[in-house]
mmCIF file of C-alpha atoms and ligand atoms in Angstrom:
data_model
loop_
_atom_site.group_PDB
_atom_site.id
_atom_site.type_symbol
_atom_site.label_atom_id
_atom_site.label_comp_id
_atom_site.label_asym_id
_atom_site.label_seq_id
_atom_site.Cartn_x
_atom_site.Cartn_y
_atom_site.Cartn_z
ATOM 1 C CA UNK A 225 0.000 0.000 0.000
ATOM 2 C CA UNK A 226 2.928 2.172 0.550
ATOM 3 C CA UNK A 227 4.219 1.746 -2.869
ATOM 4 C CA UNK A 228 0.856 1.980 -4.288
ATOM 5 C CA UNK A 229 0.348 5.720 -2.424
ATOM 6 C CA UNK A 230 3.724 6.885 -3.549
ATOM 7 C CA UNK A 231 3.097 5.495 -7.188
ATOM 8 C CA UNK A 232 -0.167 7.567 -6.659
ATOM 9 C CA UNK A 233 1.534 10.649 -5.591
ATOM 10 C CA UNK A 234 3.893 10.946 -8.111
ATOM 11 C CA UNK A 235 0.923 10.409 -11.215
ATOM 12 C CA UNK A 236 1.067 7.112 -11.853
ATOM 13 C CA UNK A 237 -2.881 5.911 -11.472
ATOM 14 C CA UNK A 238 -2.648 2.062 -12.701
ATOM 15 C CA UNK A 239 -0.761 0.587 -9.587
ATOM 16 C CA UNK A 240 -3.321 -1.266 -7.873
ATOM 17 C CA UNK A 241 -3.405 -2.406 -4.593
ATOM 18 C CA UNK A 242 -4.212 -6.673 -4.272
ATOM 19 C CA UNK A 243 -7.364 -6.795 -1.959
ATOM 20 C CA UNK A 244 -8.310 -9.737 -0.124
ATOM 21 C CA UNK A 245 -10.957 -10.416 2.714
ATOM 22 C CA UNK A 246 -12.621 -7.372 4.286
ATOM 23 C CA UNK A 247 -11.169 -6.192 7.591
ATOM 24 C CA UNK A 248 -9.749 -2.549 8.350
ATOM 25 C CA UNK A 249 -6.686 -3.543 6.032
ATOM 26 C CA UNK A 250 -8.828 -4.597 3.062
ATOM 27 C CA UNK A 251 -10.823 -1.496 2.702
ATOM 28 C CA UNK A 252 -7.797 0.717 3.218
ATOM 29 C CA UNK A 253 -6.590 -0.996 0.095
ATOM 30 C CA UNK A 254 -10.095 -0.833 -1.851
ATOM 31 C CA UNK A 255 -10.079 2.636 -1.102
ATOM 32 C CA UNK A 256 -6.704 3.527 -2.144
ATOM 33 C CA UNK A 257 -7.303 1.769 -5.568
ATOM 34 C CA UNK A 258 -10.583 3.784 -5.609
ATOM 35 C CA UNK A 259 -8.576 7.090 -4.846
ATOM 36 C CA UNK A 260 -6.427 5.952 -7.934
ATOM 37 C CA UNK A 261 -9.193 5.348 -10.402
ATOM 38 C CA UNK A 262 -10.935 8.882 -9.388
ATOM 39 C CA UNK A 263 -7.534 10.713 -9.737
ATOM 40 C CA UNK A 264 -7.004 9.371 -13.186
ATOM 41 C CA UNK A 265 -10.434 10.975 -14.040
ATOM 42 C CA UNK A 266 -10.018 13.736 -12.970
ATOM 43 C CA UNK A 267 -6.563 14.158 -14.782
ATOM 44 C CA UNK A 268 -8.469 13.013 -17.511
ATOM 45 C CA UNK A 269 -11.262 14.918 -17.747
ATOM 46 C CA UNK A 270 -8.661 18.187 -16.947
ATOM 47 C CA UNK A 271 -6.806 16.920 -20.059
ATOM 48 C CA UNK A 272 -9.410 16.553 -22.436
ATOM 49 C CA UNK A 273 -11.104 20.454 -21.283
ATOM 50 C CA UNK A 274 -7.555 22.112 -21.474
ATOM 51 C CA UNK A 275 -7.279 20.065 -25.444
ATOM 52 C CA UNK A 276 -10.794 21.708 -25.958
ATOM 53 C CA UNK A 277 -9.913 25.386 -24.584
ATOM 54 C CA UNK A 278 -6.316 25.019 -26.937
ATOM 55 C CA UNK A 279 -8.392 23.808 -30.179
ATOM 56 C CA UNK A 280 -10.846 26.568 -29.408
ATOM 57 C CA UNK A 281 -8.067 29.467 -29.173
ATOM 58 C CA UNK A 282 -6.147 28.044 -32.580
ATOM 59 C CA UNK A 283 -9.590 27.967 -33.764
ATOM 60 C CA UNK A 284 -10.898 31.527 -32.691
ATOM 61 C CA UNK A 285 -7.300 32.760 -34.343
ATOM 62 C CA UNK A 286 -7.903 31.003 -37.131
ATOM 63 C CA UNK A 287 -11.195 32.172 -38.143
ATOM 64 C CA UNK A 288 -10.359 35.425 -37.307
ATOM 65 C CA UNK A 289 -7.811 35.505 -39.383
ATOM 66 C CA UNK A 290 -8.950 34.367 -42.409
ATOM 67 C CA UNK A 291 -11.589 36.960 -43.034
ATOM 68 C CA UNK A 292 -8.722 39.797 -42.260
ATOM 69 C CA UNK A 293 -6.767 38.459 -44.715
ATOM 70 C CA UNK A 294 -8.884 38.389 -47.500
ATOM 71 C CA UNK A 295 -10.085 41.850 -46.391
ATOM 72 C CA UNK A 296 -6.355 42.953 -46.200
ATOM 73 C CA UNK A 297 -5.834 41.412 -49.725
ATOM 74 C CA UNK A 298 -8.550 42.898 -51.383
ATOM 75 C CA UNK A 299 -8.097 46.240 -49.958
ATOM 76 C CA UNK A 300 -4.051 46.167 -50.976
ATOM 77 C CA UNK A 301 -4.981 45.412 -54.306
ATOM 78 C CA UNK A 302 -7.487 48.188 -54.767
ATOM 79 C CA UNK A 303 -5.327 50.838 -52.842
ATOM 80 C CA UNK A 304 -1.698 50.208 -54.379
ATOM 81 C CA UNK A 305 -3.605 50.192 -57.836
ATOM 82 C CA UNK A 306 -3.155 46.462 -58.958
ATOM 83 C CA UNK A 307 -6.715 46.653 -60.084
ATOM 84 C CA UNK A 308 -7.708 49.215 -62.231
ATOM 85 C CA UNK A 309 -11.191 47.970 -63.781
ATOM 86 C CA UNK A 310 -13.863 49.704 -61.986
ATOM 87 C CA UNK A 311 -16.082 46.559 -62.367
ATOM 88 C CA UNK A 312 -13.313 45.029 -60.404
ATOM 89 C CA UNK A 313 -12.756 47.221 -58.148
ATOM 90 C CA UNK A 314 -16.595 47.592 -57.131
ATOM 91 C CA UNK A 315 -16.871 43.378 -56.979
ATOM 92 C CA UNK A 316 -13.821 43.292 -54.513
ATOM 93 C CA UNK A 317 -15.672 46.101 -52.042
ATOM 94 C CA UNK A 318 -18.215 44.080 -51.652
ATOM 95 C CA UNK A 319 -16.312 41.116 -50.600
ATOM 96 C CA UNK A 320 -14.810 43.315 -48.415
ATOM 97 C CA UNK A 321 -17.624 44.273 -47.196
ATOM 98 C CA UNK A 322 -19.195 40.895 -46.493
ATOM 99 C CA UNK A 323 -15.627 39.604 -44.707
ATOM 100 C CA UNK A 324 -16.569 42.625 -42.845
ATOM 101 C CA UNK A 325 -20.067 41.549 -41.738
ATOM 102 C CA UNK A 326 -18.971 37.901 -41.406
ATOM 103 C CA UNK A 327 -16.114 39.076 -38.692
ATOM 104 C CA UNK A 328 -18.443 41.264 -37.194
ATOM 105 C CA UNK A 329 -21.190 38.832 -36.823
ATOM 106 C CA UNK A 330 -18.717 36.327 -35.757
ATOM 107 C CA UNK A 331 -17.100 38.331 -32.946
ATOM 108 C CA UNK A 332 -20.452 39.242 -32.013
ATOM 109 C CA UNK A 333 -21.620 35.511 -31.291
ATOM 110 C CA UNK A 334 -18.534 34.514 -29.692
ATOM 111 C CA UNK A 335 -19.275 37.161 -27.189
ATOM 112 C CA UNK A 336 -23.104 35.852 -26.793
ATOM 113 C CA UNK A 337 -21.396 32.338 -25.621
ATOM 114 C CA UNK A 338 -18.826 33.678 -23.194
ATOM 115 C CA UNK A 339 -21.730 35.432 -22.037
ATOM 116 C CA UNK A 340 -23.604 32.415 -21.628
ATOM 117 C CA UNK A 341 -21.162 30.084 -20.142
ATOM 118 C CA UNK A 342 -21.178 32.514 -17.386
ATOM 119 C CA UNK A 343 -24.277 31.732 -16.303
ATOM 120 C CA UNK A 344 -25.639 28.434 -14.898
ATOM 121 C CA UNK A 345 -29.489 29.717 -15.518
ATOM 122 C CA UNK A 346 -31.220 32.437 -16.578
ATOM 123 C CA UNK A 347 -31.725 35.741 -14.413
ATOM 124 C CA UNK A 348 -33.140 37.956 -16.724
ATOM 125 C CA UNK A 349 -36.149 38.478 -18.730
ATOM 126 C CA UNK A 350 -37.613 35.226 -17.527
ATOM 127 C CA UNK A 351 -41.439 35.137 -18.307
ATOM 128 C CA UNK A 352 -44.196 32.629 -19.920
ATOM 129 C CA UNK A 353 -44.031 32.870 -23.600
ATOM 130 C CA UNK A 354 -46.522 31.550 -25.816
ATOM 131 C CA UNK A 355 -44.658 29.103 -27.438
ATOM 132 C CA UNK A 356 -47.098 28.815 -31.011
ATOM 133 C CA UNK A 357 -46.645 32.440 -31.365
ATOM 134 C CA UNK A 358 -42.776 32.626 -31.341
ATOM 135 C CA UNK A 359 -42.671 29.706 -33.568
ATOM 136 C CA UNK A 360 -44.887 31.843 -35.807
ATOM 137 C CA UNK A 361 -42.911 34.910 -35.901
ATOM 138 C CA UNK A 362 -39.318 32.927 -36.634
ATOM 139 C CA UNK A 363 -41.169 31.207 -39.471
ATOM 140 C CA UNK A 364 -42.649 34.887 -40.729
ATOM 141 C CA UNK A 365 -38.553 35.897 -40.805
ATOM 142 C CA UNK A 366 -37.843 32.861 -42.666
ATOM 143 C CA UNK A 367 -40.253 33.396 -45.001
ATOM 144 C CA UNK A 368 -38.209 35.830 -46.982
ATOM 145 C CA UNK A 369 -35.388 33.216 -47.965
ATOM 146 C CA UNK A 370 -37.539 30.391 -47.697
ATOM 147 C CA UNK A 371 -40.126 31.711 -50.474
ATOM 148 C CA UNK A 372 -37.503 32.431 -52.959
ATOM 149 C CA UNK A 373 -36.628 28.922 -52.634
ATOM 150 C CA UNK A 374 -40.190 27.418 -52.827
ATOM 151 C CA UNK A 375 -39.547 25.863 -49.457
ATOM 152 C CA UNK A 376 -42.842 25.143 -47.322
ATOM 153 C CA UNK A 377 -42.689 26.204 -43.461
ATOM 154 C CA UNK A 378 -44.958 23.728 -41.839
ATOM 155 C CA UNK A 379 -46.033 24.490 -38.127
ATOM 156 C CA UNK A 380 -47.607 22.638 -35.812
ATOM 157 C CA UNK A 381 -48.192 24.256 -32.305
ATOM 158 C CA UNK A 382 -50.575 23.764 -29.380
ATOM 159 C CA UNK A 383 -51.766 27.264 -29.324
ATOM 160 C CA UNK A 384 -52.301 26.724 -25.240
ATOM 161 C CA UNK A 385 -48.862 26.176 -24.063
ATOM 162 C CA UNK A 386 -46.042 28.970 -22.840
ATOM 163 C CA UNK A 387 -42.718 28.041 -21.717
ATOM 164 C CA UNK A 388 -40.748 29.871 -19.198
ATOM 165 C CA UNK A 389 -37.699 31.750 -20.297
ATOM 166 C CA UNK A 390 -36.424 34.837 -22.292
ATOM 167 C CA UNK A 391 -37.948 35.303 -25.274
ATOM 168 C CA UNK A 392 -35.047 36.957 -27.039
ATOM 169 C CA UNK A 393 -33.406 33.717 -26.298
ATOM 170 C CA UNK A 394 -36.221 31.783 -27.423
ATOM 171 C CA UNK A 395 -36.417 33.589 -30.823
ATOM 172 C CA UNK A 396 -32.635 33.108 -31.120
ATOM 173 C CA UNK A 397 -32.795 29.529 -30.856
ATOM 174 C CA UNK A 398 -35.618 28.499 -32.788
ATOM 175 C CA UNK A 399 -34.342 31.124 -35.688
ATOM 176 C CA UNK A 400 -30.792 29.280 -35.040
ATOM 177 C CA UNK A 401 -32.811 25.722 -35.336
ATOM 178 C CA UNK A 402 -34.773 27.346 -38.230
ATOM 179 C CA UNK A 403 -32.371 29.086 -40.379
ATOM 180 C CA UNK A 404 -29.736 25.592 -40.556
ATOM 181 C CA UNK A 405 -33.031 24.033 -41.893
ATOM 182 C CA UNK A 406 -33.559 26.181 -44.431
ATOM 183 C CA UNK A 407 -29.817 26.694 -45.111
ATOM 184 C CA UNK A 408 -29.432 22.519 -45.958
ATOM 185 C CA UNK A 409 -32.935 22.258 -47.797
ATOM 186 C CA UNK A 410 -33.172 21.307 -50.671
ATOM 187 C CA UNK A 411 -35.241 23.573 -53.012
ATOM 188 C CA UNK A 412 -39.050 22.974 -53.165
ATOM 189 C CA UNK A 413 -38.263 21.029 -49.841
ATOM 190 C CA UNK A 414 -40.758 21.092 -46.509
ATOM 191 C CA UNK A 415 -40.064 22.199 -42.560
ATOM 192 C CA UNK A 416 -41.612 20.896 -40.349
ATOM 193 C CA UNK A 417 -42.100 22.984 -37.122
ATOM 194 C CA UNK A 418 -43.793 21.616 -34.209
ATOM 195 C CA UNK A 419 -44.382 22.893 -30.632
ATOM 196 C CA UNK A 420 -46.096 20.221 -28.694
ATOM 197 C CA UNK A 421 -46.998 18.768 -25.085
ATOM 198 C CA UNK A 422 -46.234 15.712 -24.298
ATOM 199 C CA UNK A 423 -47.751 13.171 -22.090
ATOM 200 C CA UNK A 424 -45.292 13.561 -19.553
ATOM 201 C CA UNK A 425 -46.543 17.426 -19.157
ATOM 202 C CA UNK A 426 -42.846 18.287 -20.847
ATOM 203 C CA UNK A 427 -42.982 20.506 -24.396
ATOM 204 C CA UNK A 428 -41.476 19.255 -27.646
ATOM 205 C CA UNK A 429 -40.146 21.877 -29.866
ATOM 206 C CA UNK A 430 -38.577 20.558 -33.350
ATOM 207 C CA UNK A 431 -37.662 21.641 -36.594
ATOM 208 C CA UNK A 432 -37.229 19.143 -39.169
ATOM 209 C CA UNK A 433 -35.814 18.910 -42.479
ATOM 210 C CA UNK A 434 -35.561 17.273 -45.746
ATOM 211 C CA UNK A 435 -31.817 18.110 -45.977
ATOM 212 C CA UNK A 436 -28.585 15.907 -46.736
ATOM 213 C CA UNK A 437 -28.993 15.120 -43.289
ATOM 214 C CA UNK A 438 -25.856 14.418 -40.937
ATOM 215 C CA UNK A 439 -23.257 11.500 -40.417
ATOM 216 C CA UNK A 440 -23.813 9.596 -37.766
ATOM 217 C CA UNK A 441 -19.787 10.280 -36.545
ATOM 218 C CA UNK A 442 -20.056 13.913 -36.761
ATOM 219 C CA UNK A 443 -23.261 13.992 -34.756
ATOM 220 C CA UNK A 444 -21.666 14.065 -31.411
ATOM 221 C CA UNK A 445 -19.595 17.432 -32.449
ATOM 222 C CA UNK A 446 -22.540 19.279 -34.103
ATOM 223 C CA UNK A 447 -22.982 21.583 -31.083
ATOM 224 C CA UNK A 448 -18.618 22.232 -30.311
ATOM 225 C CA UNK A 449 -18.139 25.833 -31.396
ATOM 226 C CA UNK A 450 -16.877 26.067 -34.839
ATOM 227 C CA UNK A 451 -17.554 22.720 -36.099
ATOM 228 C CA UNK A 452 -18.849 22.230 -39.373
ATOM 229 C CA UNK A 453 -19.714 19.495 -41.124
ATOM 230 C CA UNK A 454 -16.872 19.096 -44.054
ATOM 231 C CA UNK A 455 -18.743 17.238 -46.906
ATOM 232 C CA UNK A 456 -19.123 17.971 -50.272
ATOM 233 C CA UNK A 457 -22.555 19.214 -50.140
ATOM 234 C CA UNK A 458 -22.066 21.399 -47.153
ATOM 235 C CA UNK A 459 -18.873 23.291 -48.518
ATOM 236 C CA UNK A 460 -20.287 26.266 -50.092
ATOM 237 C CA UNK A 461 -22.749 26.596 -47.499
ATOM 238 C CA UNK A 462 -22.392 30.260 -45.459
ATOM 239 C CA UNK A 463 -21.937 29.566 -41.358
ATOM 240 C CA UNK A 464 -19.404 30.346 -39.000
ATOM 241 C CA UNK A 465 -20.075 26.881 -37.372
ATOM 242 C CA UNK A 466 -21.169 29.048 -34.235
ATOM 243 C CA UNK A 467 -25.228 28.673 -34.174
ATOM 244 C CA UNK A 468 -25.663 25.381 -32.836
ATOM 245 C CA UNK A 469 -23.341 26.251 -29.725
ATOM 246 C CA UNK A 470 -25.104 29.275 -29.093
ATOM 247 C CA UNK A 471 -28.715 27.110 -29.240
ATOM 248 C CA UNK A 472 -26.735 24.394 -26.894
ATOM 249 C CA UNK A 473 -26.508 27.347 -23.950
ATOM 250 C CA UNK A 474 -29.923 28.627 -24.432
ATOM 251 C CA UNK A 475 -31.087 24.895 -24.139
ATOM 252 C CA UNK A 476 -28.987 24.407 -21.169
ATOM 253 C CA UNK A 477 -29.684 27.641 -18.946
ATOM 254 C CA UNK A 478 -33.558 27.086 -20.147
ATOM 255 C CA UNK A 479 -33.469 23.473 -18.377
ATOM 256 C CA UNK A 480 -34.371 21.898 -21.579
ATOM 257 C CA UNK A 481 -32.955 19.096 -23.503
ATOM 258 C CA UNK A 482 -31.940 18.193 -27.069
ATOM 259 C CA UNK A 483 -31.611 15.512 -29.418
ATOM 260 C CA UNK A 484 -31.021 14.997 -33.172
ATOM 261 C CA UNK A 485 -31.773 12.580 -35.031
ATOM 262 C CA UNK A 486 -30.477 12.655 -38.628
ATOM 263 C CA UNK A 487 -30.584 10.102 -41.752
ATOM 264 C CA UNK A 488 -28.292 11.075 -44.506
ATOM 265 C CA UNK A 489 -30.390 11.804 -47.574
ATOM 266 C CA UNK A 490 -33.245 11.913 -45.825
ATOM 267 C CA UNK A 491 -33.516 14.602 -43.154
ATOM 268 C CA UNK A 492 -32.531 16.128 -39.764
ATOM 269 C CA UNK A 493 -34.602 16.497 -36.905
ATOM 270 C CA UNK A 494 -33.366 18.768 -33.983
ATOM 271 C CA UNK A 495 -35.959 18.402 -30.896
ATOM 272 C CA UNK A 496 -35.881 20.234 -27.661
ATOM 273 C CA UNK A 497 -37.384 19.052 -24.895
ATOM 274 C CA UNK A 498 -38.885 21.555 -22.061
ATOM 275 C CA UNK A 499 -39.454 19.972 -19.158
ATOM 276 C CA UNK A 500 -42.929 20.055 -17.071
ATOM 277 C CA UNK A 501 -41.776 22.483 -14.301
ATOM 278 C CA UNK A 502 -40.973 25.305 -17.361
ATOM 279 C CA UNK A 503 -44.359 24.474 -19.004
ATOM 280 C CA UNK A 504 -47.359 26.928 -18.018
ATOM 281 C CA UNK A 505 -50.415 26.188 -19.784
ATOM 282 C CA UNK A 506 -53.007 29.449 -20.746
HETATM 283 P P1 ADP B 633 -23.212 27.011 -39.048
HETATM 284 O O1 ADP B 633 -23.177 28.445 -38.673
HETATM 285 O O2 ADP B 633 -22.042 26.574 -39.890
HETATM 286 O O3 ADP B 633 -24.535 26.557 -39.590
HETATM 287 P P2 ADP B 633 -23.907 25.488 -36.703
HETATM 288 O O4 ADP B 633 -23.199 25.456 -35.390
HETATM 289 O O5 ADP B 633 -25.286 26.061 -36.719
HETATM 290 O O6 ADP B 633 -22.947 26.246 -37.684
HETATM 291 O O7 ADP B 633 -23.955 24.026 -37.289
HETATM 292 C C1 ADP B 633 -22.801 23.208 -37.236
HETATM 293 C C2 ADP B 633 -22.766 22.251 -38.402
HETATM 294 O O8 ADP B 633 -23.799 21.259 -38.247
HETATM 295 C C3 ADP B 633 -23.071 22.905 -39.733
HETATM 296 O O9 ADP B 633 -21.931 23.462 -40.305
HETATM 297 C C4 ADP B 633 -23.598 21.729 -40.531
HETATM 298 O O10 ADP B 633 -22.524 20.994 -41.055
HETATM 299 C C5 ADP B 633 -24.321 20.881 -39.497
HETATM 300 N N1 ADP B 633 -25.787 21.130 -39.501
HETATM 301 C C6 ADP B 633 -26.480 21.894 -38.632
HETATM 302 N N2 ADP B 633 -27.795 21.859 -38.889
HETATM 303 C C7 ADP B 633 -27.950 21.047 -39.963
HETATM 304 C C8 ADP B 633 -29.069 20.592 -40.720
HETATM 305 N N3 ADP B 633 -30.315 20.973 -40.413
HETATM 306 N N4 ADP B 633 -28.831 19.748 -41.762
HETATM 307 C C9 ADP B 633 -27.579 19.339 -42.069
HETATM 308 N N5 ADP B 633 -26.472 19.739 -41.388
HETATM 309 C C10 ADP B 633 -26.649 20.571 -40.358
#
């Protein structure tokens, strides 16, 4: 046991302690090897968040960096007089200008998840929303894109049920949900919006798609900040890989729940669950 606490203290977790019979002696040892399995845990859980926090700074400084560059490029080659065409010119100030909006936009929503990860549940804002009439309002936004498309917004909502939370919030996730449905539709494609209660008392909210869907080994990684989905049909698809991270903290300080379920070629469906104690019914 000696050996096995100074193997312990000096990090090395797999030295186990042989345990027999079960006097004073015995459970010393069972709770020395039980002191070694919950160290290496720990160290490994520490290990895997401090991998996560280094990926996400390369990858903040990464996707920073590429939109600065291109606007650096573009504005070099305008200023030191490279490009002389005005058709030119006036096509490279508008990618400038939407670099521009896609750093902005991108600074702003890493800033709406640090402010989120501060908090373990909401403290602001918090009332009963009526849940049919949000949907309603998201879809009436996403009508604009979706119509140009021929994509139909389906919604089904109990027109009785209000959730407690922030509504900004509310909007933001279901317009998060929302918009990455529309964004992986196909054209002439259906969503399928539903805000339900279930037996249980507990609220389903889900948007669902007729999409490319997602592969079952990326599933897990959908909601890390910055991860997006690198397949062919995906590529030229506008995101900063940002929006389901943001809906994964709104979920979370809201109490809720979600799940995806996703069959490539078919569809995705993203479902939130509310549960019973957030659910008012008027
Ligand atoms: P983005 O801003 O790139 O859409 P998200 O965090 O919202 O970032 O989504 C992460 C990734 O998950 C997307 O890049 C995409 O690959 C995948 N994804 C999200 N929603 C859908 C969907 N409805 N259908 C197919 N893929 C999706």
């Amino acid at each position: 046991m000696k050996d096995s606490a100074a193997a312990i203290a000096s990090g090395d977790y797999t030295r186990k302690v042989e345990v027999h019979g079960e006097d004073e002696v015995a459970a010393l040892g069972r709770a020395l090897n039980a002191l070694g399995n919950d160290l290496s845990a720990f160290v490994d859980k520490t290990e895997r968040t401090e991998k996560i926090r280094r990926d996400f700074v390369a990858n903040v400084s990464h996707e920073l960096r590429t939109p600065i560059t291109i606007i650096r490029g573009y504005n070099e080659a305008i200023s030191d007089g490279t490009i002389t065409d005005k058709e030119m010119i006036q096509r490279y100030r508008a990618l400038i200008n939407e670099e521009t909006i896609r750093l902005e936009r991108m600074i702003r929503e890493l800033l709406n998840i640090s402010r989120f990860q501060a908090s373990d549940e909401l403290t602001t804002g918090i009332e009963p929303l009526p849940l049919a009439e949000i949907v309603r309002n998201v879809t009436e936004k996403l009508m604009v894109k979706s119509v140009k498309r021929h994509v139909t917004l389906v919604i089904h909502a109990d027109e009785n049920i209000a959730v407690v939370g922030n509504g900004d919030q509310l909007v933001q996730l279901i317009m998060i949900l929302g918009d990455n449905a529309l964004k992986y539709s196909p054209d002439n494609g259906t969503i399928s919006f539903t805000a339900v209660r279930q037996e249980d008392g507990s609220v389903l909210l889900s948007v669902a798609d007729q999409g490319p869907g997602i592969p079952e080994e990326d599933l897990p990684f959908i909601w890390e900040r910055f991860y997006k989905v690198d397949k062919s049909h995906c590529r030229n698809v506008p995101g900063t890989g940002l929006g389901l991270a943001i809906a994964k903290e709104i979920i979370r300080v809201h109490g809720a729940k979600a799940q995806v379920f996703s069959t490539p070629g078919v569809g995705t469906r993203f479902e939130v669950t509310f549960p019973k104690e957030k659910v008012v019914l008027c």
